[in-house]
Short mmCIF file of C-alpha atoms in Angstrom, two decimals:
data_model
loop_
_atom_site.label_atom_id
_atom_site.label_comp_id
_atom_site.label_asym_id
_atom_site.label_seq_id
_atom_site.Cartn_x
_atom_site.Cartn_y
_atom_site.Cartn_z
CA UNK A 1 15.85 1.78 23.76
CA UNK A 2 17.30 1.73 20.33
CA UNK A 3 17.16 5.42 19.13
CA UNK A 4 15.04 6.59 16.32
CA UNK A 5 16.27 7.94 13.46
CA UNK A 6 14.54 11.00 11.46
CA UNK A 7 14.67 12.78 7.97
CA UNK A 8 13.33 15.51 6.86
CA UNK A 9 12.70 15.46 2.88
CA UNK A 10 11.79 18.73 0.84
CA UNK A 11 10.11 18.28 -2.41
CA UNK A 12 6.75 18.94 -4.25
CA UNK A 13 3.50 16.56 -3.53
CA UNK A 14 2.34 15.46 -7.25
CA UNK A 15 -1.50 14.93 -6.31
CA UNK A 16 -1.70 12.37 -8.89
CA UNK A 17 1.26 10.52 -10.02
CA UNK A 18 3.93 8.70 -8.33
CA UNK A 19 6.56 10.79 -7.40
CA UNK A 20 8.29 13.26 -5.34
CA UNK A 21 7.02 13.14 -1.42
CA UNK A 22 4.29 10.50 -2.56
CA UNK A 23 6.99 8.11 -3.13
CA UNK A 24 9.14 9.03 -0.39
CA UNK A 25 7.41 9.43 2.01
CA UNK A 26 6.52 5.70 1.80
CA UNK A 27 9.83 4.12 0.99
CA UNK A 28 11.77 5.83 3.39
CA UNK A 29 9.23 4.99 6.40
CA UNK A 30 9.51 1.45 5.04
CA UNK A 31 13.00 1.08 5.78
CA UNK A 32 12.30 1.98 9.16
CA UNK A 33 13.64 5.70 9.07
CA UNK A 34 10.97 8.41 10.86
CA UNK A 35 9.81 11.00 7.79
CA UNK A 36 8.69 13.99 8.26
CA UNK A 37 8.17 16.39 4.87
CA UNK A 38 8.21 20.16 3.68
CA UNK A 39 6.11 20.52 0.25
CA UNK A 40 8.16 23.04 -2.07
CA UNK A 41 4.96 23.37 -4.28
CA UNK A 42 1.58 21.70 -4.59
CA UNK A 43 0.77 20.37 -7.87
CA UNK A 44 -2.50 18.57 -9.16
CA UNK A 45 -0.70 16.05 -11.09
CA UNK A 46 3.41 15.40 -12.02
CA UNK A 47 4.47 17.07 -15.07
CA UNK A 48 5.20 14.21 -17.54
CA UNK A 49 2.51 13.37 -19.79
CA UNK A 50 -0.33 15.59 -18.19
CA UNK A 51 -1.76 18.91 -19.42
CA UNK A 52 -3.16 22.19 -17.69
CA UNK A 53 -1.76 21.29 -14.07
CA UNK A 54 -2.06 23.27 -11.60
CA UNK A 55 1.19 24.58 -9.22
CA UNK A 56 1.22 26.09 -6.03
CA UNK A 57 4.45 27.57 -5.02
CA UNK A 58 5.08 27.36 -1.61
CA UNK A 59 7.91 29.34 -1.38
CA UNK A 60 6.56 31.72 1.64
CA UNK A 61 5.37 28.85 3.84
CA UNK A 62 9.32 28.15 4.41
CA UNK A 63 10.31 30.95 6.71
CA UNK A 64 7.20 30.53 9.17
CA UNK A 65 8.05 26.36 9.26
CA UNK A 66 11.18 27.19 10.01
CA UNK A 67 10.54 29.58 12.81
CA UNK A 68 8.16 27.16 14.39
CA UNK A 69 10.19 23.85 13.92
CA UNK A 70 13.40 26.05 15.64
CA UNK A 71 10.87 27.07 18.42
CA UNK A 72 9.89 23.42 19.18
CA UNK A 73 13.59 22.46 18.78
CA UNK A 74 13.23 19.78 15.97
CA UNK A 75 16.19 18.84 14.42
CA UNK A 76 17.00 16.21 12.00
CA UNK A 77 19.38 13.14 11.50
CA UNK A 78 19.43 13.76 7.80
CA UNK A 79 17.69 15.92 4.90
CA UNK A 80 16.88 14.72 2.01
CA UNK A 81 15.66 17.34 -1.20
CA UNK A 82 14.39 16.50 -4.31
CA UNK A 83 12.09 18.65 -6.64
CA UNK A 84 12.43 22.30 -5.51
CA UNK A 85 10.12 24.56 -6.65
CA UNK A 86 11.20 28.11 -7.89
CA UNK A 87 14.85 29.40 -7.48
CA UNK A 88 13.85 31.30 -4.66
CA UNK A 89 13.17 28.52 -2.30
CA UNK A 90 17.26 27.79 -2.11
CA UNK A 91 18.55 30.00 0.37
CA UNK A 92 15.70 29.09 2.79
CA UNK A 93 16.34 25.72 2.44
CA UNK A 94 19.70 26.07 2.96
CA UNK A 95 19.01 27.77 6.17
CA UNK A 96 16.67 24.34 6.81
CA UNK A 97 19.37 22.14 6.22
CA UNK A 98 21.81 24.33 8.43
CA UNK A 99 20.01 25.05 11.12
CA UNK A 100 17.96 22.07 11.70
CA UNK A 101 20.09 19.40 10.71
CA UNK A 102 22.22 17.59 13.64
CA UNK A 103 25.91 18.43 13.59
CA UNK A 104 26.49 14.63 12.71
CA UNK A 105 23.68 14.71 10.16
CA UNK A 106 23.61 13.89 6.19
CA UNK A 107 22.44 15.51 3.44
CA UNK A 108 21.09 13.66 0.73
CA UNK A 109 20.93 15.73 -2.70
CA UNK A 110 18.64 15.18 -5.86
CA UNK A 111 18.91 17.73 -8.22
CA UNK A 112 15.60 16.63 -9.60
CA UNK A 113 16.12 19.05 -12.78
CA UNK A 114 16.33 17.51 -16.09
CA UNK A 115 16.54 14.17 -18.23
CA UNK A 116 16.74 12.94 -21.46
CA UNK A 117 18.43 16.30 -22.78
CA UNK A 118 16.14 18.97 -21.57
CA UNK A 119 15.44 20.58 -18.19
CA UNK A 120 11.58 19.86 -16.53
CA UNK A 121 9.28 22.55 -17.42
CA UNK A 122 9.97 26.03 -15.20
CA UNK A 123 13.68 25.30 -14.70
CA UNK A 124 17.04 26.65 -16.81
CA UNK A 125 20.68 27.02 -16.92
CA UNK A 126 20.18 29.50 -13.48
CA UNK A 127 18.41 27.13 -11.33
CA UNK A 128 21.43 24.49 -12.35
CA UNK A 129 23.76 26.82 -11.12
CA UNK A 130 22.01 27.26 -7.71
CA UNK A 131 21.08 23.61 -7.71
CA UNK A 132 25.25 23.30 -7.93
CA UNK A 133 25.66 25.56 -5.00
CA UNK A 134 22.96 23.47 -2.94
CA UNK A 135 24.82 20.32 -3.92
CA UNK A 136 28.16 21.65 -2.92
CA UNK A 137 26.56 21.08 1.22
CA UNK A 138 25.36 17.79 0.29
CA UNK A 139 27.16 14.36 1.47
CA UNK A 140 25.70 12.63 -1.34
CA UNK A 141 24.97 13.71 -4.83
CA UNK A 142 22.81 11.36 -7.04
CA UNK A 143 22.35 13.47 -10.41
CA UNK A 144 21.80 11.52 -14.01
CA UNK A 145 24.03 12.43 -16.72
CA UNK A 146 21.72 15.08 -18.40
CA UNK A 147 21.50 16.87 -14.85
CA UNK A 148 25.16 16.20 -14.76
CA UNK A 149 25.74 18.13 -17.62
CA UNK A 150 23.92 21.53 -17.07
CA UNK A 151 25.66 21.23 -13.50
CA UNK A 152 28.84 20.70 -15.51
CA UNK A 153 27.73 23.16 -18.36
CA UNK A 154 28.34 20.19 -21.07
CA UNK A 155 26.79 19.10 -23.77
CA UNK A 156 24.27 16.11 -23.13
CA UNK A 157 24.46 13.03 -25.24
CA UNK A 158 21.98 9.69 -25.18
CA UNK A 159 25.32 7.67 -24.84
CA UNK A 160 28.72 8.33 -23.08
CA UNK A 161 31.35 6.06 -22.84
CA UNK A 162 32.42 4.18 -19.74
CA UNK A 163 36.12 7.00 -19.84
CA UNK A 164 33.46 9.92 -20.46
CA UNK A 165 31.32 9.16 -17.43
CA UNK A 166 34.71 8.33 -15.15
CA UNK A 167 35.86 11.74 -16.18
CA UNK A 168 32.55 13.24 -15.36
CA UNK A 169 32.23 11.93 -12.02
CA UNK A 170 35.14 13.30 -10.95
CA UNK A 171 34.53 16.36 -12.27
CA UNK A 172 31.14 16.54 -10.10
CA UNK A 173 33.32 15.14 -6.48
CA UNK A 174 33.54 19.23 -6.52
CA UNK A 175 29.89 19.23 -6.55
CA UNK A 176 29.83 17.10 -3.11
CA UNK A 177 31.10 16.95 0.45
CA UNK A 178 31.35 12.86 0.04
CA UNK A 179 29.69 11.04 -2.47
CA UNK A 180 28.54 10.98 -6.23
CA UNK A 181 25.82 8.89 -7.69
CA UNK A 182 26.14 9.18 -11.54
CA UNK A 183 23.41 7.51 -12.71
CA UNK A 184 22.91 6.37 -16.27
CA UNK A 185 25.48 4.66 -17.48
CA UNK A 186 24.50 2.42 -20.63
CA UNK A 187 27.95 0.98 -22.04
CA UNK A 188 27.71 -2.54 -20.78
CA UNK A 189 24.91 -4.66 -23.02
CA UNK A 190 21.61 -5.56 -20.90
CA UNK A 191 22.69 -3.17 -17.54
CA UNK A 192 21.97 0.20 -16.41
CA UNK A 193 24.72 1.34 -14.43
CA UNK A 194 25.95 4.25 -12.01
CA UNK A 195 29.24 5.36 -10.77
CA UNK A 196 29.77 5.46 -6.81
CA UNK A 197 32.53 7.74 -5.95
CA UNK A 198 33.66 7.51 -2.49
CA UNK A 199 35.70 10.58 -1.25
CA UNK A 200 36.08 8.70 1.97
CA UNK A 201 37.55 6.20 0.75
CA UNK A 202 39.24 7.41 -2.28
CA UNK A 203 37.52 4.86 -4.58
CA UNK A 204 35.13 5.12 -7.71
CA UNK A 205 33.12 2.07 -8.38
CA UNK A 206 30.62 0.80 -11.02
CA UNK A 207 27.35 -0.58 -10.11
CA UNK A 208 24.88 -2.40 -12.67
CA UNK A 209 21.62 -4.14 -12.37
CA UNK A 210 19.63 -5.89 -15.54
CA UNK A 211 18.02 -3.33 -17.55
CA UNK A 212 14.47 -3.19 -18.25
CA UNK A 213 12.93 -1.88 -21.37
CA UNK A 214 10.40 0.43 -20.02
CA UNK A 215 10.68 4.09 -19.57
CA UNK A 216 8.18 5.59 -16.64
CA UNK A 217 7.76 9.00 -14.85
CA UNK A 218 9.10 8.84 -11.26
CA UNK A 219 12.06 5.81 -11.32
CA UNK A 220 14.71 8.66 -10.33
CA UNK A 221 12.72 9.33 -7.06
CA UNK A 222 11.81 5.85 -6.31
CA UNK A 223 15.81 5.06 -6.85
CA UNK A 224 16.87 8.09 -4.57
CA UNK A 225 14.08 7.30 -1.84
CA UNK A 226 15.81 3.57 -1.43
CA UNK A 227 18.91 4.49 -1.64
CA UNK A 228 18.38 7.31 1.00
CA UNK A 229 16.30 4.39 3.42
CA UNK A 230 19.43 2.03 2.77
CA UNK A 231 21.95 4.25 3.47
CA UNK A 232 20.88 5.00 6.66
CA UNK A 233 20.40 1.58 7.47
CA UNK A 234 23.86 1.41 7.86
CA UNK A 235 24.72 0.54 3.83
CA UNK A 236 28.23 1.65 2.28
CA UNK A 237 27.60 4.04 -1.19
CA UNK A 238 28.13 1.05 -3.37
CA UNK A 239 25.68 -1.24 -1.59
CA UNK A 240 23.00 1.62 -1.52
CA UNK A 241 23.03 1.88 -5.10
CA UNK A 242 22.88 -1.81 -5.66
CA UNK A 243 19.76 -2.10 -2.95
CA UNK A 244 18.32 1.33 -4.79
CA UNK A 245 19.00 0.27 -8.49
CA UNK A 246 17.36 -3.53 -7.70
CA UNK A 247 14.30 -2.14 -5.97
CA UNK A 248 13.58 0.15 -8.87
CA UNK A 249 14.33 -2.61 -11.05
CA UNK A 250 11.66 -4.69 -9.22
CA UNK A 251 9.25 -1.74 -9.55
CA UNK A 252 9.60 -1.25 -12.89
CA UNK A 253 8.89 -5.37 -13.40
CA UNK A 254 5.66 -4.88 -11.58
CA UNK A 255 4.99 -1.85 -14.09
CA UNK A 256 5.76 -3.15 -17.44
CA UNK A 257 2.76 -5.05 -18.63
CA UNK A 258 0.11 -2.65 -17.31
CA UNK A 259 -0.33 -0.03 -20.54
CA UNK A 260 -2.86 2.07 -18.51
CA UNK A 261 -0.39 2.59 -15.77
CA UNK A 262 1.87 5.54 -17.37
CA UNK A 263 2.48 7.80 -14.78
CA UNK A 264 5.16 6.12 -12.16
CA UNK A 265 5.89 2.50 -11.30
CA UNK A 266 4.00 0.10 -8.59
CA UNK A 267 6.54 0.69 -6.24
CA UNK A 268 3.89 -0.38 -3.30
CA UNK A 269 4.26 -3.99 -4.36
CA UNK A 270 7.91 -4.44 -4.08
CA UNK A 271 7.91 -2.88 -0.39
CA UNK A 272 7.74 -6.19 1.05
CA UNK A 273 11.07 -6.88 -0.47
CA UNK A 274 12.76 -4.33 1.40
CA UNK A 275 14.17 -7.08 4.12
CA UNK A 276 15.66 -9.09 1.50
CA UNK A 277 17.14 -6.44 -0.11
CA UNK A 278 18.98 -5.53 2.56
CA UNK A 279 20.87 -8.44 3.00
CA UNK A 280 22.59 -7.52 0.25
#
């Protein structure tokens, strides 16, 4: 019997709007990985584009899952975080991570933080800092460049060039036990690109699929969630963030010409490609 593998992922559940564990939660069990989830905070709708949500912190529910999950001996073959919601929650999720995952397991880090210049709404220069010390446990890393930046404490530009985002990769392998998924790299005409850095194998690589010309809530979890499901489906860094980067792609596709749909992308209807995608 072939063993099945489990993850544990720890971000908010947007009600409405696709992102967070509503994406995840779906992706990842498409690849065939077993999900379970712990909700860092409730929220009535995603925080892009809506008005008067409502947040529930969740903060004191971690301690008693804990105790319970440690009770029933449930451990994990990886974690996976994304969205945390107050600074507080970090040292309990650390305690998660090390007490639940298996001594083989993986982290998976998204400091789901900031983009396009400015932190989300709630979060500052302090919860970069302990978002830095959370990613320093993680085996892979998969900020974008203005995330990059407040861990870095740099300035954020719309552009860097292809030297500038080298240099700042390597300057975030200290930020990582492995791996380093710089996304957002926009130097090469019609691509979006990422930087893989390998620490195992001492190598730093550039990955690119076609751009599309549509900006939606929710791509960076839909990317992370894929790349996560590919990863442990046996995929190398480089080939997860070609599977993760073409399945957003694909999502995005499916997303373009519908104006009402503003909120996230159709990933649902590019699940079926999932197969294919891994023959890559």
């Amino acid at each position: 019997m072939i063993e099945t593998i489990k993850i544990l992922t720890i971000q908010d559940i947007s009600c409405y709007g696709q992102c967070s564990i509503t994406v995840a939660l779906p992706i990842i069990s498409a690849f065939g990985i077993e999900t379970a989830v712990i909700p860092s905070a409730i929220l009535s709708t995603h925080t892009a584009g809506f008005t008067d949500y409502t947040v529930r912190d969740l903060t004191e529910d971690l301690p008693g899952i804990l105790k319970h999950w440690e009770k029933e001996e449930i451990f994990f073959d990886a974690i996976y975080t994304g969205f945390i919601g107050s600074i507080e929650q970090f040292d309990y999720i650390i305690d998660i991570i090390e007490s639940r995952l298996k001594p083989d397991g993986l982290v998976f880090v998204d400091p789901a933080m900031a983009d396009h210049g400015e932190f989300y709404n709630g979060f500052d220069q302090d919860f970069a800092d302990k978002m830095g010390e959370l990613c320093k446990i993680g085996d892979y890393v998969l900020p974008n460049t203005t995330e990059a930046c407040y861990l870095l404490h740099k300035p954020w530009k719309e552009e860097f060039t292809k030297e500038e985002m080298l240099e700042m990769a390597n300057e975030l392998s200290n930020f990582t036990k492995k791996h380093i998924i710089l996304k957002g790299d926009t130097h090469k005409e019609g691509k979006l690109g990422m930087i893989v850095l390998d620490k195992d194998e001492s190598s730093t690589e550039f990955v690119y699929n076609d751009r599309i010309d549509h900006v939606s809530h929710g791509t960076g979890d839909v990317f992370a969630s894929s790349f996560v499901g590919s990863t442990l489906n046996g995929k190398t860094p480089a080939e997860a963030a070609k599977i993760a980067g073409e399945f957003t792609k694909k999502a995005l596709e499916e997303t373009i010409d519908d104006p009402t749909h503003t909120y996230g992308v159709k990933f649902e209807r590019v699940i079926k490609y999932i197969p294919e995608l891994l023959k890559i």
